[in-house]
Coordinates of C-alpha atoms in Angstrom, one line a residue:
Chain E
M1 CA -6.3 41.6 4.4
T2 CA -5.8 43.4 1.2
A3 CA -4.2 41.7 -2.0
T4 CA -1.2 43.4 -1.6
R5 CA -0.6 42.0 2.0
M6 CA -1.6 38.7 0.6
R7 CA 1.1 39.0 -1.9
R8 CA 3.9 40.1 0.4
L9 CA 2.8 36.9 3.1
R10 CA 2.8 34.5 -0.2
A11 CA 6.5 36.1 -1.2
A12 CA 7.5 35.6 2.2
L13 CA 6.4 32.0 2.6
L14 CA 7.9 31.5 -0.8
L15 CA 11.3 32.7 0.4
A16 CA 11.0 30.9 3.9
F17 CA 10.7 27.9 1.9
A18 CA 13.8 28.6 -0.4
A19 CA 15.7 29.8 3.2
L20 CA 14.7 26.6 4.7
I21 CA 16.3 24.4 1.7
A22 CA 19.4 26.5 1.7
K23 CA 19.6 26.1 6.0
L24 CA 19.2 22.4 5.3
F25 CA 22.1 22.3 3.2
V26 CA 24.1 24.5 5.0
T27 CA 23.9 22.5 8.6
G28 CA 24.2 19.3 6.6
E29 CA 20.5 18.3 7.8
V30 CA 19.3 17.7 4.6
G31 CA 20.8 14.2 5.0
K32 CA 18.1 13.4 7.6
Y33 CA 15.6 13.9 5.4
M34 CA 16.4 13.0 2.0
A35 CA 18.7 10.4 0.1
P36 CA 21.6 12.4 -1.5
T37 CA 20.7 11.5 -5.0
L38 CA 18.1 14.3 -4.5
N39 CA 20.3 16.9 -3.4
P40 CA 20.3 18.6 -6.8
L41 CA 16.6 18.5 -7.3
T42 CA 16.0 19.9 -4.0
A43 CA 18.8 22.6 -4.2
A44 CA 17.2 23.5 -7.8
T45 CA 13.7 23.6 -6.2
G46 CA 15.1 26.0 -3.6
V47 CA 16.2 28.3 -6.7
V48 CA 12.8 28.0 -8.3
L49 CA 11.0 28.7 -5.3
A50 CA 13.2 32.3 -4.1
G51 CA 12.5 33.3 -7.9
M52 CA 8.7 32.6 -7.3
G53 CA 8.6 34.9 -4.0
A54 CA 10.9 37.7 -5.8
V55 CA 8.4 37.4 -8.7
E56 CA 5.5 37.9 -6.0
L57 CA 7.1 40.9 -4.6
L58 CA 7.9 42.5 -8.2
R59 CA 4.2 42.0 -8.8
R60 CA 3.7 44.4 -5.9
T61 CA 5.9 46.8 -7.2
D62 CA 3.8 46.8 -10.4
H63 CA 0.9 47.5 -8.5
R64 CA 2.2 50.4 -6.7
A65 CA 3.5 51.8 -10.2
G66 CA 0.3 52.7 -11.3
H67 CA -2.6 49.8 -11.1
A68 CA -5.6 50.5 -9.8
P69 CA -6.5 49.6 -6.1
E70 CA -7.1 46.0 -5.7
P71 CA -10.3 44.6 -4.0
A72 CA -9.6 42.6 -1.0
P73 CA -10.5 39.0 -1.7
D74 CA -12.9 37.6 0.4
H75 CA -11.3 34.0 1.6
T76 CA -9.9 35.3 4.6
T77 CA -10.7 32.7 6.7
D78 CA -9.2 29.9 4.3
E79 CA -6.1 32.1 3.5
A80 CA -5.5 32.2 7.3
L81 CA -5.9 28.5 7.6
T82 CA -3.6 27.9 4.5
Y83 CA -0.9 30.3 5.9
L84 CA -1.1 28.7 9.2
L85 CA -0.7 25.3 8.1
V86 CA 2.3 26.7 5.3
I87 CA 4.1 27.6 8.9
V88 CA 4.0 24.3 10.3
P89 CA 6.7 22.7 8.4
L90 CA 8.7 25.5 7.7
A91 CA 8.9 26.1 11.5
L92 CA 9.8 22.3 12.3
G93 CA 12.3 22.1 9.5
L94 CA 13.9 25.9 10.6
L95 CA 13.6 25.6 14.1
V96 CA 14.1 22.0 15.2
T97 CA 17.6 20.1 14.7
P98 CA 16.3 16.6 13.2
R99 CA 17.8 13.1 14.1
T100 CA 17.7 10.1 12.3
L101 CA 14.5 8.3 12.6
G102 CA 15.0 5.7 15.8
A103 CA 14.5 2.6 17.0
S104 CA 11.0 3.9 18.4
A105 CA 9.7 3.8 14.7
L106 CA 10.0 0.2 14.9
G107 CA 7.8 -0.9 17.8
G108 CA 9.6 -3.4 19.9
D109 CA 7.6 -6.6 20.6
H110 CA 8.6 -8.0 16.5
I111 CA 11.8 -7.4 16.2
V112 CA 13.2 -11.3 14.9
P113 CA 11.0 -10.7 11.6
L114 CA 13.0 -7.5 10.9
L115 CA 16.5 -8.8 11.2
L116 CA 18.4 -9.8 8.1
T117 CA 18.6 -12.9 7.0
F118 CA 20.7 -15.4 5.0
P119 CA 19.0 -16.8 1.8
A120 CA 17.7 -19.9 2.1
G121 CA 19.8 -23.1 1.2
P122 CA 23.0 -24.0 1.6
A123 CA 25.9 -21.9 2.9
P124 CA 28.5 -20.7 0.3
A125 CA 31.8 -22.2 1.6
S126 CA 33.6 -19.4 3.7
S127 CA 36.6 -19.3 1.6
V128 CA 37.5 -16.0 2.7
S129 CA 40.1 -15.6 5.9
S130 CA 39.4 -13.1 8.5
T131 CA 42.2 -10.7 7.3
P132 CA 42.0 -7.2 7.5
D133 CA 41.9 -6.8 3.6
S134 CA 38.4 -9.2 3.4
R135 CA 37.0 -6.7 6.5
I136 CA 33.2 -5.9 5.6
E137 CA 33.1 -2.1 5.9
D138 CA 29.8 -1.4 7.3
V139 CA 26.4 -2.3 7.1
A140 CA 25.6 -1.1 3.3
Q141 CA 28.5 -3.1 2.3
L142 CA 27.3 -6.5 4.3
V143 CA 23.9 -6.2 2.2
A144 CA 25.2 -5.9 -0.9
S145 CA 27.5 -8.7 -0.6
L146 CA 24.7 -10.7 1.0
R147 CA 22.6 -9.6 -2.3
R148 CA 25.5 -10.8 -4.7
G149 CA 25.7 -14.3 -2.6
D150 CA 28.9 -13.7 -1.7
P151 CA 30.5 -15.8 1.7
T152 CA 30.2 -13.6 4.3
R153 CA 30.3 -16.0 7.4
G154 CA 33.3 -15.8 9.3
R155 CA 34.4 -12.8 7.7
R156 CA 35.4 -9.7 9.9
V157 CA 32.9 -7.1 9.8
Y158 CA 32.6 -2.9 11.3
A159 CA 29.3 -1.6 11.2
R160 CA 27.4 1.2 12.6
G161 CA 23.9 1.5 13.5
M162 CA 21.1 2.3 16.7
V163 CA 20.9 -0.2 19.6
M164 CA 17.5 -1.9 19.3
R165 CA 16.5 -3.6 22.9
S166 CA 13.7 -6.2 22.8
D167 CA 12.4 -8.5 25.5
S168 CA 12.6 -11.3 22.8
L169 CA 16.6 -10.9 23.0
A170 CA 18.8 -12.0 25.5
A171 CA 20.6 -9.4 27.7
Q172 CA 23.8 -9.6 25.8
E173 CA 21.9 -9.1 22.4
F174 CA 20.8 -6.4 20.5
A175 CA 19.4 -5.3 17.2
L176 CA 22.0 -2.9 15.1
L177 CA 19.0 -1.0 13.2
R178 CA 20.0 1.1 10.2
Y179 CA 17.5 3.1 8.0
S180 CA 17.5 2.8 4.0
I181 CA 16.0 5.2 1.9
T182 CA 15.2 5.5 -1.9
H183 CA 13.7 9.4 -1.8
C184 CA 13.1 10.5 2.0
A185 CA 12.6 9.3 5.1
A186 CA 8.7 8.4 4.5
D187 CA 10.0 5.4 2.4
A188 CA 12.4 4.6 5.1
R189 CA 12.8 0.6 5.3
P190 CA 14.7 -1.1 8.1
V191 CA 17.8 -2.9 8.2
G192 CA 18.7 -4.8 11.3
L193 CA 22.1 -7.2 12.5
L194 CA 21.6 -9.2 15.2
V195 CA 24.7 -8.4 17.9
I196 CA 25.8 -10.8 20.3
A197 CA 28.2 -9.2 22.9
S198 CA 30.3 -11.0 25.2
G199 CA 28.4 -9.4 28.0
D200 CA 25.5 -6.9 28.5
P201 CA 26.8 -4.1 26.8
G202 CA 24.5 -1.7 29.1
L203 CA 23.2 0.6 26.0
P204 CA 19.8 1.9 25.5
S205 CA 17.8 1.7 22.7
G206 CA 18.6 4.4 20.2
Q207 CA 21.7 4.6 21.1
W208 CA 24.4 4.9 18.2
V209 CA 26.8 2.4 18.2
E210 CA 30.1 0.9 16.2
V211 CA 30.5 -3.0 16.5
E212 CA 33.5 -4.8 15.4
G213 CA 33.3 -8.6 15.2
V214 CA 32.5 -11.4 12.8
V215 CA 29.8 -12.4 10.7
S216 CA 28.0 -15.3 11.9
S217 CA 24.8 -17.1 11.6
Q218 CA 21.9 -17.7 14.4
E219 CA 18.9 -20.0 13.9
R220 CA 15.5 -17.7 15.4
E221 CA 11.9 -18.4 14.5
G222 CA 12.8 -20.9 11.5
S223 CA 15.3 -18.1 9.9
A224 CA 19.0 -18.0 9.8
L225 CA 19.7 -14.6 10.8
V226 CA 22.8 -12.9 10.1
S227 CA 24.3 -11.7 13.3
I228 CA 27.7 -10.0 14.5
N229 CA 29.6 -12.0 17.5
A230 CA 31.1 -8.8 18.6
D231 CA 34.3 -8.5 20.5
R232 CA 33.8 -4.7 20.6
V233 CA 30.8 -2.2 21.1
V234 CA 31.5 1.3 21.6
A235 CA 28.9 4.1 21.8
I236 CA 29.3 6.8 19.0
E237 CA 27.7 10.0 18.2
E238 CA 24.9 9.9 15.6
P239 CA 27.0 10.1 12.0
A240 CA 25.9 12.3 9.3
D241 CA 25.6 9.4 6.7
A242 CA 23.1 8.2 9.0
Y243 CA 20.6 6.6 5.9
L244 CA 22.0 3.7 3.9
Chain R
M1 CA 20.8 33.8 17.2
V2 CA 19.7 30.2 15.9
L3 CA 17.1 28.0 17.6
A4 CA 18.0 24.5 17.5
L5 CA 15.1 22.5 19.4
V6 CA 15.9 19.0 19.8
L7 CA 12.6 16.8 19.8
P8 CA 11.8 14.0 21.8
S9 CA 12.3 10.4 20.0
R10 CA 8.5 9.9 18.9
L11 CA 7.9 13.4 17.7
N12 CA 11.1 13.6 16.0
D13 CA 10.1 10.6 13.9
F14 CA 6.8 12.2 13.1
S15 CA 8.6 15.7 12.4
V16 CA 11.4 14.1 10.4
V17 CA 8.7 12.1 8.1
F18 CA 6.3 14.8 7.8
V19 CA 9.0 17.8 6.6
S20 CA 10.6 14.9 4.4
I21 CA 7.3 14.3 2.5
I22 CA 7.2 18.3 2.1
L23 CA 10.3 18.4 0.7
Q24 CA 10.3 15.4 -1.9
S25 CA 6.8 16.6 -3.1
L26 CA 7.9 20.3 -3.6
P27 CA 10.1 19.6 -6.8
F28 CA 7.3 17.3 -8.3
L29 CA 4.9 19.6 -7.3
L30 CA 6.3 22.9 -8.8
V31 CA 6.5 20.7 -12.0
G32 CA 2.8 20.1 -11.8
V33 CA 1.7 23.8 -11.3
F34 CA 4.3 25.1 -14.0
A35 CA 2.6 22.5 -16.6
S36 CA -0.9 23.6 -14.9
A37 CA 0.2 27.3 -15.5
F38 CA 1.8 26.3 -19.1
V39 CA -1.9 25.0 -20.0
Q40 CA -3.4 27.9 -18.6
Q41 CA -1.9 30.3 -20.8
Y42 CA -0.9 28.6 -23.8
L43 CA -3.2 25.7 -24.4
S44 CA -6.8 26.8 -25.6
E45 CA -10.3 25.1 -25.3
A46 CA -10.1 25.0 -29.0
V47 CA -6.7 23.3 -29.1
L48 CA -7.8 20.4 -26.7
T49 CA -11.0 19.8 -28.8
R50 CA -9.3 19.5 -31.7
W51 CA -6.9 16.9 -30.4
L52 CA -9.0 14.7 -27.9
P53 CA -11.5 12.6 -29.2
R54 CA -14.9 13.4 -29.0
Q55 CA -16.6 10.0 -27.8
R56 CA -16.2 9.0 -24.7
L57 CA -14.2 5.2 -24.4
P58 CA -11.6 6.4 -26.6
L59 CA -11.3 9.7 -24.5
V60 CA -11.0 7.8 -21.3
L61 CA -7.8 5.4 -23.2
V62 CA -6.1 8.5 -24.1
S63 CA -6.1 10.0 -21.0
S64 CA -4.9 6.6 -19.6
V65 CA -1.6 7.2 -21.2
F66 CA -1.5 10.9 -21.0
G67 CA 1.3 10.1 -18.6
F68 CA 3.3 9.5 -21.3
V69 CA 3.3 12.6 -22.8
A70 CA 3.2 14.5 -19.4
P71 CA 5.2 12.5 -16.8
V72 CA 4.0 14.0 -13.6
C73 CA 3.8 12.1 -10.1
D74 CA 1.0 11.6 -7.7
C75 CA 2.1 15.3 -6.4
G76 CA 1.9 16.8 -9.7
V77 CA -0.7 15.5 -11.5
I78 CA -3.5 17.2 -9.5
P79 CA -2.8 20.7 -10.5
L80 CA -2.2 19.8 -14.0
A81 CA -5.7 17.9 -14.2
R82 CA -7.3 20.6 -12.6
R83 CA -6.0 23.1 -14.9
L84 CA -7.3 20.5 -18.3
R85 CA -10.8 20.5 -16.2
A86 CA -10.8 24.1 -16.6
K87 CA -9.9 24.1 -20.1
G88 CA -13.2 22.0 -21.0
V89 CA -11.7 18.5 -20.5
P90 CA -14.6 16.1 -19.0
L91 CA -14.4 15.1 -15.5
Y92 CA -14.1 11.6 -16.2
A93 CA -11.4 12.1 -18.3
A94 CA -9.5 14.3 -15.9
T95 CA -10.5 11.6 -13.2
T96 CA -9.0 8.6 -15.4
F97 CA -5.3 11.0 -16.3
I98 CA -5.1 11.4 -12.3
L99 CA -5.4 7.8 -11.7
A100 CA -3.3 6.4 -14.7
A101 CA -0.6 9.0 -14.8
P102 CA 1.5 8.5 -11.6
V103 CA 2.3 5.2 -12.8
V104 CA 1.7 4.9 -16.3
N105 CA 4.6 6.8 -16.9
P106 CA 8.3 6.3 -18.2
V107 CA 10.0 7.6 -15.3
V108 CA 8.0 5.4 -12.8
L109 CA 8.3 2.1 -14.7
V110 CA 11.6 2.4 -15.6
S111 CA 12.3 2.9 -11.4
T112 CA 9.9 -0.3 -11.0
A113 CA 12.4 -1.9 -13.4
F114 CA 15.1 -1.0 -11.5
A115 CA 13.9 -1.6 -7.9
F116 CA 12.7 -5.3 -8.9
Q117 CA 16.4 -6.2 -10.7
G118 CA 14.9 -5.6 -14.5
N119 CA 11.9 -7.8 -13.8
W120 CA 9.7 -6.8 -16.7
T121 CA 6.8 -9.3 -15.6
I122 CA 6.2 -7.2 -12.6
V123 CA 6.8 -4.0 -15.0
A124 CA 4.4 -5.1 -16.9
L125 CA 1.6 -6.5 -14.1
R126 CA 2.0 -3.1 -12.4
F127 CA 1.3 -1.1 -15.5
G128 CA -1.6 -3.4 -16.2
M129 CA -3.2 -3.2 -12.9
T130 CA -3.0 0.7 -12.7
L131 CA -4.3 0.8 -16.3
S132 CA -7.5 -1.5 -15.5
V133 CA -8.6 0.8 -12.5
A134 CA -8.0 3.8 -14.3
V135 CA -10.0 2.7 -17.2
T136 CA -12.6 1.0 -15.4
V137 CA -13.2 4.3 -13.3
G138 CA -13.2 6.7 -16.2
A139 CA -15.7 4.4 -18.1
L140 CA -18.3 4.1 -15.2
A141 CA -17.5 7.6 -14.4
S142 CA -18.4 8.9 -18.0
M143 CA -21.9 7.1 -17.8
L144 CA -22.6 9.1 -14.5
P145 CA -25.4 11.7 -14.9
P146 CA -23.8 15.5 -14.5
V147 CA -23.2 17.1 -11.0
A148 CA -26.3 19.3 -10.3
S149 CA -24.1 22.5 -8.9
G150 CA -23.4 25.3 -11.0
A151 CA -19.8 25.1 -11.0
K152 CA -17.6 22.5 -12.8
Q153 CA -16.1 20.4 -10.1
G154 CA -12.5 20.9 -9.7
T155 CA -12.3 24.1 -11.6
T156 CA -12.8 26.8 -9.4
P157 CA -10.0 27.9 -6.8
L158 CA -9.7 26.1 -4.1
G159 CA -10.5 28.6 -1.5
G160 CA -6.8 29.0 -0.1
A161 CA -4.7 31.2 -0.3
G162 CA -4.0 31.2 -4.2
A163 CA -7.7 32.0 -4.6
E164 CA -7.3 35.5 -6.0
A165 CA -4.8 34.3 -8.7
V166 CA -3.9 36.8 -11.1
S167 CA -6.4 39.7 -10.6
S168 CA -7.6 41.5 -13.3
D169 CA -6.4 44.9 -11.8
E170 CA -2.7 44.0 -11.8
R171 CA -1.8 41.9 -14.7
P172 CA 1.9 40.9 -15.0
I173 CA 3.7 42.9 -17.9
S174 CA 5.5 40.0 -19.3
P175 CA 4.1 36.5 -20.2
A176 CA 7.2 34.6 -18.2
R177 CA 5.7 36.9 -15.0
E178 CA 2.3 35.7 -16.0
L179 CA 3.0 32.3 -15.8
V180 CA 5.1 32.6 -12.6
A181 CA 1.7 34.0 -11.3
H182 CA -0.3 31.5 -12.1
A183 CA 2.2 29.0 -11.0
T184 CA 2.4 30.5 -7.7
A185 CA -1.6 30.6 -7.1
E186 CA -1.6 27.0 -7.9
Y187 CA 1.0 26.5 -5.6
F188 CA -0.3 27.4 -2.8
D189 CA -4.0 26.2 -3.4
V190 CA -2.5 22.7 -3.7
L191 CA 0.2 23.0 -1.0
F192 CA -2.4 23.1 1.8
F193 CA -3.7 19.9 0.8
I194 CA -0.2 18.3 0.4
I195 CA 0.4 19.5 4.2
L196 CA -2.7 18.2 5.3
G197 CA -2.2 14.8 3.8
A198 CA 1.7 14.8 4.9
L199 CA 0.3 15.6 8.7
F200 CA -2.1 12.6 8.7
T201 CA 0.5 10.4 6.9
A202 CA 3.3 11.1 9.0
A203 CA 1.0 10.7 11.9
A204 CA 0.1 7.5 10.7
Q205 CA 3.7 6.4 10.4
A206 CA 4.6 7.5 14.1
I207 CA 1.4 5.5 15.5
V208 CA 1.8 2.5 13.3
P209 CA 5.4 1.0 13.9
R210 CA 7.3 -0.4 11.0
G211 CA 7.7 -3.3 12.6
D212 CA 4.3 -4.5 13.0
L213 CA 3.7 -3.4 9.4
V214 CA 6.6 -6.0 8.3
A215 CA 5.1 -8.8 10.7
L216 CA 1.9 -8.4 9.3
G217 CA 3.4 -10.4 6.1
G218 CA 3.3 -13.5 8.0
T219 CA -0.7 -14.0 7.5
R220 CA 0.0 -14.7 3.7
V221 CA -3.6 -15.8 3.5
A222 CA -4.8 -12.3 3.5
S223 CA -1.6 -10.6 3.1
V224 CA -3.2 -8.6 0.0
L225 CA -5.9 -7.3 2.4
V226 CA -3.4 -6.3 4.8
L227 CA -0.8 -4.8 2.1
M228 CA -3.5 -2.3 0.6
P229 CA -4.4 -0.1 3.6
V230 CA -0.7 0.0 4.3
A231 CA 0.0 1.4 1.3
T232 CA -3.0 4.2 1.5
L233 CA -1.4 4.9 5.2
L234 CA 1.9 5.1 3.9
S235 CA 1.2 7.2 0.8
I236 CA 4.9 6.8 -0.7
C237 CA 5.5 9.0 -3.9
S238 CA 4.8 6.7 -7.3
E239 CA 8.9 7.1 -7.7
A240 CA 9.8 5.3 -4.6
D241 CA 7.3 3.0 -3.6
A242 CA 8.6 0.0 -5.8
F243 CA 11.6 0.0 -3.3
V244 CA 9.4 -0.4 -0.5
A245 CA 7.7 -3.0 -2.0
R246 CA 10.4 -4.8 -3.1
A247 CA 11.5 -5.1 0.8
F248 CA 8.0 -6.2 1.4
A249 CA 8.6 -9.1 -1.0
A250 CA 10.6 -11.1 1.4
N251 CA 7.6 -11.6 3.6
F252 CA 4.4 -11.0 1.1
S253 CA 3.0 -12.6 -2.0
L254 CA 3.9 -11.2 -5.5
G255 CA 0.0 -10.2 -5.9
S256 CA 0.2 -8.4 -2.6
V257 CA 3.2 -6.5 -3.4
L258 CA 1.9 -5.6 -6.5
A259 CA -1.5 -4.7 -5.1
F260 CA 0.3 -2.2 -2.6
M261 CA 2.1 -0.5 -5.9
T262 CA -1.2 -0.2 -7.4
I263 CA -3.7 1.2 -4.8
G264 CA -1.2 3.2 -2.7
Q265 CA -0.9 5.3 -6.1
I266 CA -4.9 5.6 -6.4
V267 CA -5.4 5.7 -2.7
D268 CA -3.3 7.4 -0.5
L269 CA -3.7 9.4 2.4
R270 CA -1.3 12.5 1.3
N271 CA -3.5 13.1 -1.7
A272 CA -6.8 12.6 -0.3
F273 CA -8.1 15.8 0.9
L274 CA -6.8 17.5 -2.7
L275 CA -8.8 14.7 -4.6
F276 CA -12.2 15.4 -2.4
Q277 CA -11.4 19.2 -3.2
T278 CA -10.9 18.6 -7.1
L279 CA -12.9 15.6 -7.9
G280 CA -15.8 15.7 -5.3
R281 CA -17.0 13.1 -2.9
R282 CA -19.1 11.1 -5.6
M283 CA -16.2 10.8 -7.6
V284 CA -14.1 9.8 -4.8
F285 CA -16.3 7.4 -3.6
L286 CA -16.5 5.6 -6.7
I287 CA -12.7 5.3 -7.2
V288 CA -12.3 3.8 -3.5
V289 CA -14.9 1.2 -4.0
V290 CA -13.8 0.3 -7.6
A291 CA -10.1 0.4 -6.8
Y292 CA -10.3 -1.5 -3.8
A293 CA -12.4 -4.2 -5.2
L294 CA -10.6 -4.5 -8.4
V295 CA -6.7 -4.3 -6.9
F296 CA -7.8 -6.8 -4.3
I297 CA -9.1 -9.1 -7.0
E298 CA -6.3 -8.4 -9.1
G299 CA -4.0 -9.2 -6.1
V300 CA -5.5 -12.3 -5.6
V301 CA -5.4 -14.1 -8.9
I302 CA -1.6 -13.3 -9.5
T303 CA -0.9 -14.6 -6.0
G304 CA -2.8 -17.9 -7.4
I305 CA -0.9 -17.8 -10.5
L306 CA 2.4 -16.4 -9.2
P307 CA 2.9 -17.1 -5.5
S308 CA 6.3 -15.5 -5.2
L309 CA 9.1 -13.3 -7.4

């Protein structure tokens, strides 16, 4: 491969990375990979990569304007390997419609240690009545309430997440799973809630659901699990804001 | 026409983790390659010689805190270290910088404090553990005889797509364009190894379920030994790993959580290939042995003194 062709290829790859980032923003898929806090940085990266690609193309023009012919570099195999490898994330990012990390990322046997627990010690007084005003809206608010030590037992809760079934749970029980990410999906941490439905909801692992019910506590394996006694479990599409 | 492939669940998880690692690395990689290009273009060997101590130990100590001047994370540190090496900085000093800078920098220390709700004891312990490994490896490396081969390890192009860099036949006309050309060459050199590392990391994360990792926390006696390879396997960025470590803190001892944060930035799967190419087998062997031994001892001692947060 001549140096000019190599620069064209490099420019194309740089521009393809910029195009990938643009595609993720346009389709909203960026949220499946990255935390929203990194969006400005990711967008700026796309702009810089596009600029670098343009400069690579201009370098080719400079050469054609009057410099001597370039010698063909003798790293053909290494280059081919590099470009082949670079194409892999580009192809996956551009061609695949990503979904949030699924229940399969957790494994299925050791589910109870993954579930959210109440802090050890006496439960705070449940002074809040189950009025619509005191309803906990989704998992993030429930987690924040638990962190602050707010009373949560007995409050109504609305939560969305993935169903995760396990042999260690009863037929009418499942874990409601969400992932919390800091930067990207690679640092995802599972947040699981035990849901006790009135009957077998008959939903497969990985199905997104919304659940409404009352927060309660269930003793399992020596821990007080944060549980939802559900009076409504409905299958939904995967939401855009799937990560916490 | 836009293709929209939908992958099976396990393959989707692999793809999402893999692409997210690349996307997350890119901005920090760009900082690293532009810093490297800046050093290449504007920092002469004479200037470096004048600024840096000539004695080995003072040079190791200066290198260990250079992250405060150049706060680059683990994705950006190696391109910069390679360029410093090419400018005549000794291998042991570059190694010390590579090991320390991803943690010993203000951005990561503040993010650690944030993750642990302002617990500055943990920040100080993380800082100290990382520094201890970097200085020990640097000091030991400074005593090693030089490698017999002619070329300076880690100074030549990696043989990838950036190998031809800016050839003498077609120098860009402006310094800015030259800077971009150097950065682009370095970018493709390093990207190859970042992608290779991301492939292995994503595969490891897809194969070893997170549930099994968390369940290992029950074995508190060996928790330090358990979390260290987990950190190597997960290869989480230094600015994010404290938040993952915080999640482990409920099941694992403080010493093991600190060991996780320390070893994960020194011996990680994602940068393994790049580290081999940059520092050579002998140095990587030294790093792995010293880092694992030292971090294990420190983790166990801290677990004995401060069992939990």
